[in-house]
Coordinates of C-alpha atoms and ligand atoms in Angstrom, one line a residue:
M11 CA -7.5 3.8 14.8
D12 CA -10.8 2.5 13.2
L13 CA -11.5 0.7 9.2
L14 CA -15.4 1.9 8.8
S15 CA -13.3 3.1 5.3
I16 CA -11.2 3.4 2.8
D17 CA -10.9 6.9 3.3
S18 CA -9.7 5.9 7.0
L19 CA -6.2 4.3 5.4
S20 CA -3.1 6.7 4.8
D21 CA -0.8 5.4 1.1
D22 CA 1.1 4.1 3.7
Q23 CA -1.2 2.0 6.1
I24 CA -2.1 1.1 2.0
E25 CA 0.6 -1.0 0.9
T26 CA 2.2 -2.1 4.5
I27 CA -2.2 -4.2 5.0
L28 CA -0.8 -5.0 0.9
D29 CA 2.4 -6.3 2.1
E30 CA 1.6 -8.2 5.4
G31 CA -1.3 -9.5 4.5
E32 CA 1.3 -11.4 0.9
R33 CA 3.2 -12.7 4.1
W34 CA 0.6 -13.9 6.1
F35 CA -0.8 -15.6 2.3
E36 CA 3.2 -17.0 2.3
A37 CA 3.4 -18.1 5.6
A38 CA -0.1 -20.3 5.4
R39 CA 0.8 -21.0 2.3
S40 CA 4.3 -22.8 3.4
G41 CA 2.8 -24.3 6.6
S42 CA 2.8 -22.1 9.0
P43 CA -0.2 -19.9 8.9
G44 CA 0.2 -17.3 12.1
D45 CA 1.4 -16.2 15.3
E46 CA 1.8 -15.9 18.6
G47 CA 1.5 -11.5 18.0
L48 CA -1.7 -10.8 19.0
R49 CA -1.7 -13.2 22.6
G50 CA -4.5 -11.6 25.1
K51 CA -6.0 -9.9 22.8
L52 CA -10.0 -10.1 22.3
V53 CA -12.0 -10.2 18.7
F54 CA -15.4 -9.4 19.0
N55 CA -17.0 -9.9 17.0
L56 CA -21.1 -8.2 15.6
F57 CA -22.6 -9.3 12.9
N58 CA -26.4 -7.3 12.9
E59 CA -27.0 -8.8 8.8
N60 CA -26.3 -12.4 7.2
S61 CA -22.1 -13.2 6.1
T62 CA -19.9 -16.6 5.9
R63 CA -16.6 -15.5 4.1
T64 CA -16.3 -12.4 6.1
L65 CA -17.0 -13.3 10.1
M66 CA -15.1 -16.9 9.6
S67 CA -12.2 -14.8 8.2
F68 CA -12.0 -12.2 11.2
A69 CA -12.7 -15.5 13.4
T70 CA -9.7 -17.4 11.4
A71 CA -7.4 -14.5 11.8
A72 CA -7.6 -13.7 15.0
R73 CA -6.8 -16.9 15.6
R74 CA -4.6 -17.2 13.7
L75 CA -2.4 -14.2 15.2
G76 CA -2.9 -16.0 18.6
A77 CA -6.1 -14.0 19.6
G78 CA -9.5 -14.7 21.7
V79 CA -11.5 -14.2 19.7
V80 CA -16.1 -13.7 21.6
T81 CA -19.0 -13.4 18.0
L82 CA -22.8 -12.2 19.5
P83 CA -25.2 -14.2 18.1
V84 CA -27.1 -11.7 17.8
E85 CA -29.9 -13.9 16.7
R86 CA -30.2 -15.0 20.2
S87 CA -29.1 -11.7 21.7
S88 CA -30.8 -8.1 22.9
V89 CA -30.5 -7.3 19.3
K90 CA -33.8 -9.2 18.7
K91 CA -35.5 -8.2 22.7
G92 CA -35.1 -4.2 20.3
E93 CA -31.8 -3.5 22.0
T94 CA -30.8 -0.3 19.8
L95 CA -27.1 -0.6 18.6
E96 CA -26.4 2.7 20.6
D97 CA -26.8 -0.1 23.8
T98 CA -25.6 -3.1 22.8
V99 CA -22.3 -1.5 21.8
R100 CA -22.7 0.5 25.2
T101 CA -22.1 -3.3 26.6
L102 CA -19.5 -5.0 24.7
G103 CA -17.8 -1.9 24.6
A104 CA -17.7 -2.1 29.1
M105 CA -16.6 -5.8 28.4
R106 CA -13.3 -4.0 27.5
P107 CA -12.4 -5.8 24.4
D108 CA -9.0 -4.4 21.6
A109 CA -11.5 -4.7 18.7
L110 CA -15.1 -4.9 17.4
V111 CA -16.2 -5.7 14.5
I112 CA -19.4 -4.9 13.2
R113 CA -21.5 -5.6 10.0
H114 CA -24.5 -4.4 10.0
A115 CA -27.4 -3.4 7.5
E116 CA -27.8 0.6 8.1
N117 CA -25.0 2.9 6.4
G118 CA -23.0 4.6 8.8
A119 CA -23.6 2.2 11.6
A120 CA -20.0 1.5 11.5
H121 CA -19.1 5.0 12.5
I122 CA -21.3 5.0 15.3
V123 CA -20.5 2.0 17.3
A124 CA -17.0 3.9 16.7
E125 CA -17.6 7.6 18.9
I126 CA -19.2 5.0 21.3
V127 CA -16.0 2.4 22.9
S128 CA -12.8 2.7 22.9
C129 CA -11.5 -0.2 20.2
P130 CA -10.4 -0.4 16.4
V131 CA -13.6 -0.5 15.3
I132 CA -13.5 -2.3 11.8
N133 CA -16.9 -1.8 9.1
A134 CA -17.1 -5.4 7.7
G135 CA -19.9 -4.7 5.5
D136 CA -22.2 -1.0 6.5
G137 CA -25.5 -1.4 4.0
T138 CA -24.9 -0.1 0.5
N139 CA -21.7 2.2 1.8
E140 CA -18.8 0.6 2.7
H141 CA -16.6 -2.8 2.3
P142 CA -13.2 -1.6 3.4
T143 CA -11.8 -5.4 3.7
Q144 CA -13.4 -7.3 1.5
A145 CA -11.1 -4.1 -1.2
L146 CA -7.9 -4.0 0.6
L147 CA -7.8 -8.3 0.0
D148 CA -9.4 -8.1 -4.0
A149 CA -6.3 -5.2 -4.1
L150 CA -4.1 -7.9 -3.3
T151 CA -6.0 -10.6 -4.9
I152 CA -4.9 -8.9 -7.8
R153 CA -1.9 -7.8 -7.0
S154 CA -0.8 -10.9 -6.7
H155 CA -2.0 -11.9 -10.0
F156 CA -0.3 -9.5 -12.3
G157 CA 2.3 -8.7 -10.3
R158 CA 0.6 -4.5 -10.1
I159 CA -1.9 -3.5 -9.7
E160 CA -1.0 0.8 -11.3
G161 CA -2.7 0.5 -15.1
L162 CA -4.2 -2.3 -14.8
T163 CA -8.6 -1.8 -15.5
V164 CA -10.4 -3.7 -13.6
A165 CA -14.3 -3.6 -14.8
I166 CA -16.9 -3.9 -12.1
C167 CA -20.4 -5.2 -13.2
G168 CA -23.6 -5.6 -11.7
D169 CA -25.4 -4.2 -8.8
I170 CA -23.8 -1.5 -7.8
R171 CA -26.2 0.6 -6.9
H172 CA -26.6 -1.6 -3.5
S173 CA -23.3 -2.8 -3.3
R174 CA -21.1 -1.3 -0.5
V175 CA -17.8 -3.8 -2.1
A176 CA -18.3 -2.0 -5.6
H177 CA -18.2 1.4 -3.4
S178 CA -15.2 0.6 -1.6
N179 CA -13.0 -0.4 -4.3
A180 CA -13.9 2.7 -6.6
K181 CA -12.3 4.6 -3.8
L182 CA -9.3 2.0 -3.8
L183 CA -8.2 0.7 -7.3
P184 CA -8.5 4.0 -7.9
R185 CA -5.7 4.7 -5.9
L186 CA -3.3 2.9 -6.2
G187 CA -3.6 3.0 -10.2
A188 CA -6.1 1.3 -11.5
T189 CA -8.7 2.2 -13.8
V190 CA -12.2 1.1 -12.6
R191 CA -15.1 0.6 -15.2
L192 CA -18.7 0.2 -13.5
A193 CA -21.7 -1.2 -15.3
G194 CA -24.8 -2.5 -14.8
P195 CA -28.7 -3.2 -15.6
P196 CA -30.3 0.4 -15.4
D197 CA -32.1 0.3 -12.4
L198 CA -28.9 -1.5 -10.3
M199 CA -27.2 1.6 -11.0
P200 CA -26.5 4.8 -9.1
E201 CA -28.0 8.3 -10.1
D202 CA -25.2 10.1 -10.4
L203 CA -23.1 7.6 -12.7
P204 CA -23.3 7.4 -16.0
Q205 CA -24.4 4.4 -17.7
S206 CA -23.2 2.0 -19.7
S207 CA -23.3 -1.1 -21.4
I208 CA -21.0 -4.2 -19.4
D209 CA -20.2 -4.7 -23.3
E210 CA -18.7 -1.7 -23.4
A211 CA -17.2 -2.1 -19.6
V212 CA -15.9 -6.0 -20.5
E213 CA -14.2 -4.5 -23.3
G214 CA -10.3 -5.3 -23.4
A215 CA -10.6 -5.3 -19.1
D216 CA -8.4 -7.3 -16.6
V217 CA -10.4 -8.0 -14.5
V218 CA -13.9 -9.0 -15.0
M219 CA -15.5 -7.9 -10.8
M220 CA -19.5 -10.1 -11.1
L221 CA -21.3 -8.9 -8.1
R222 CA -24.4 -10.8 -6.4
V223 CA -28.0 -9.2 -6.7
Q224 CA -28.4 -7.7 -3.4
R225 CA -32.5 -8.4 -4.1
E226 CA -32.6 -8.8 0.1
R227 CA -31.9 -4.3 -0.3
L228 CA -34.7 -4.0 -3.6
E229 CA -37.5 -2.4 -2.9
R230 CA -39.3 -4.3 -6.0
E231 CA -37.9 -7.4 -7.8
L232 CA -36.2 -6.7 -10.8
G233 CA -39.1 -8.7 -12.1
D234 CA -36.6 -11.1 -14.7
A235 CA -37.3 -14.3 -15.6
P236 CA -35.2 -17.2 -15.2
G237 CA -32.0 -16.9 -17.5
E238 CA -32.7 -13.5 -18.7
Y239 CA -30.8 -11.6 -16.1
L240 CA -27.3 -13.5 -17.0
Q241 CA -27.8 -13.0 -20.5
R242 CA -28.9 -9.6 -20.3
Y243 CA -26.2 -8.9 -17.4
G244 CA -23.9 -11.3 -16.6
L245 CA -21.0 -12.5 -16.9
T246 CA -21.5 -15.1 -20.3
A247 CA -18.5 -17.0 -21.9
K248 CA -19.2 -14.8 -24.7
R249 CA -19.4 -12.1 -23.4
L250 CA -15.9 -12.9 -20.7
A251 CA -14.6 -13.0 -24.4
R252 CA -15.0 -9.0 -25.0
A253 CA -12.0 -8.8 -22.1
A254 CA -8.0 -9.1 -22.8
S255 CA -7.3 -12.9 -23.2
H256 CA -5.1 -12.8 -19.6
A257 CA -8.8 -11.4 -17.8
M258 CA -9.0 -12.8 -14.3
V259 CA -12.6 -13.5 -13.2
M260 CA -13.8 -12.3 -9.7
H261 CA -16.7 -11.9 -7.0
P262 CA -17.0 -11.2 -3.4
G263 CA -19.3 -14.1 -2.7
P264 CA -21.6 -15.0 -2.8
I265 CA -22.6 -16.3 -5.9
N266 CA -25.8 -16.4 -7.1
R267 CA -25.7 -18.6 -9.7
G268 CA -26.7 -19.1 -13.0
I269 CA -27.6 -15.5 -12.6
E270 CA -24.2 -12.8 -12.3
I271 CA -21.6 -15.1 -13.3
E272 CA -21.8 -18.3 -15.5
D273 CA -20.9 -21.6 -13.4
A274 CA -18.0 -23.0 -15.9
I275 CA -16.8 -19.4 -15.3
A276 CA -16.6 -18.8 -11.7
D277 CA -16.1 -22.7 -11.2
D278 CA -12.7 -22.4 -14.0
P279 CA -9.6 -22.2 -11.9
Q280 CA -7.9 -21.2 -15.0
R281 CA -10.1 -18.2 -15.6
S282 CA -11.3 -17.7 -11.6
L283 CA -10.0 -16.2 -8.8
I284 CA -13.0 -16.2 -7.1
M285 CA -11.1 -19.0 -3.5
R286 CA -7.8 -17.1 -4.1
Q287 CA -9.9 -13.4 -3.4
V288 CA -11.1 -15.6 0.0
E289 CA -7.7 -17.5 1.0
Y290 CA -6.0 -13.4 0.4
G291 CA -9.6 -12.8 3.0
V292 CA -7.9 -14.2 5.7
A293 CA -4.6 -12.2 5.5
V294 CA -6.2 -9.2 4.7
R295 CA -7.9 -9.2 8.2
M296 CA -5.0 -10.6 9.9
A297 CA -2.7 -8.0 8.4
C298 CA -6.6 -5.3 9.5
L299 CA -6.1 -6.7 12.7
D300 CA -2.2 -6.0 13.9
L301 CA -2.4 -2.5 12.3
L302 CA -5.2 -1.5 14.5
I303 CA -4.5 -3.1 17.4
S304 CA -1.0 -3.0 17.3
S305 CA -0.8 0.6 16.4
S306 CA -3.3 1.3 19.6
Ligands
LIG29 C1 -20.3 -9.2 0.3 C2 -21.4 -8.0 1.3 O1 -21.9 -8.7 2.4 O2 -21.0 -6.6 0.6 N1 -19.7 -10.6 0.5 C3 -18.9 -10.5 1.1 O3 -18.6 -10.2 2.5 N2 -18.1 -11.1 0.6 C4 -20.9 -9.0 -0.8 C5 -22.5 -9.0 -1.1 O4 -22.9 -9.8 0.0 O5 -23.4 -9.9 -1.7

């Protein structure tokens, strides 16, 4: 079994991952963060794009389950000699890992990898397409804070066009009974989606999830003056006041400081779940690795 998209998962598997993720989160909080369930197993990380949270949390998750982790240092690998993704992955597959975690700039890269190797493949972000484990950790962060997902309204705001996080969340959260509103600057919205203003999306929302402007994927600069993006499209205290009074703020990270979200909001533990997302990231990835490797 592979985890390439939210569509790879049945409703039962989603529930299992969230329940097991919650269990691992609680276990870590009570001082016993893992077990030896994947002892003797080997997880390969192949990250062709930069990462802090996702890379570290997959490595931590694997280690906490007793598995070994090997991370290809892409910058010092034969990728830099021009080796194709297919050849790189055939080579890694011949070393017989028990799971391969891939992040790549091309949409569909994880699907290509899954065709080549026989072990489970986890998509840790492919271009602008999907990032299923991020959506799972977001869902669990929401569920643990509110005690439910069903009936909540989640506003996802910012660079929707380039956001694999938004795309996976827009699939997962409605399956769990939430209403998702997507809003962003006109240049950063997908062409096939109706435009809605950030203010409209935030109005009465239970969760406001802000996204980073993915400048590395922009064809041309936005041309925004310093501070302009924040005032027009970012999460300011004034804009957050439109949301429900109990609303919580999320962001997958990394934050562009001073651009998509005001620092005071991002850093306010009463309003922000951002560090909680990171904590749940490890727990959810433990659940995913366990499910995929144990069932293969
Ligand atoms: C996101 C990603 O890489 O898609 N980050 C993450 O995985 N936590 C979002 C982003 O880079 O903006």
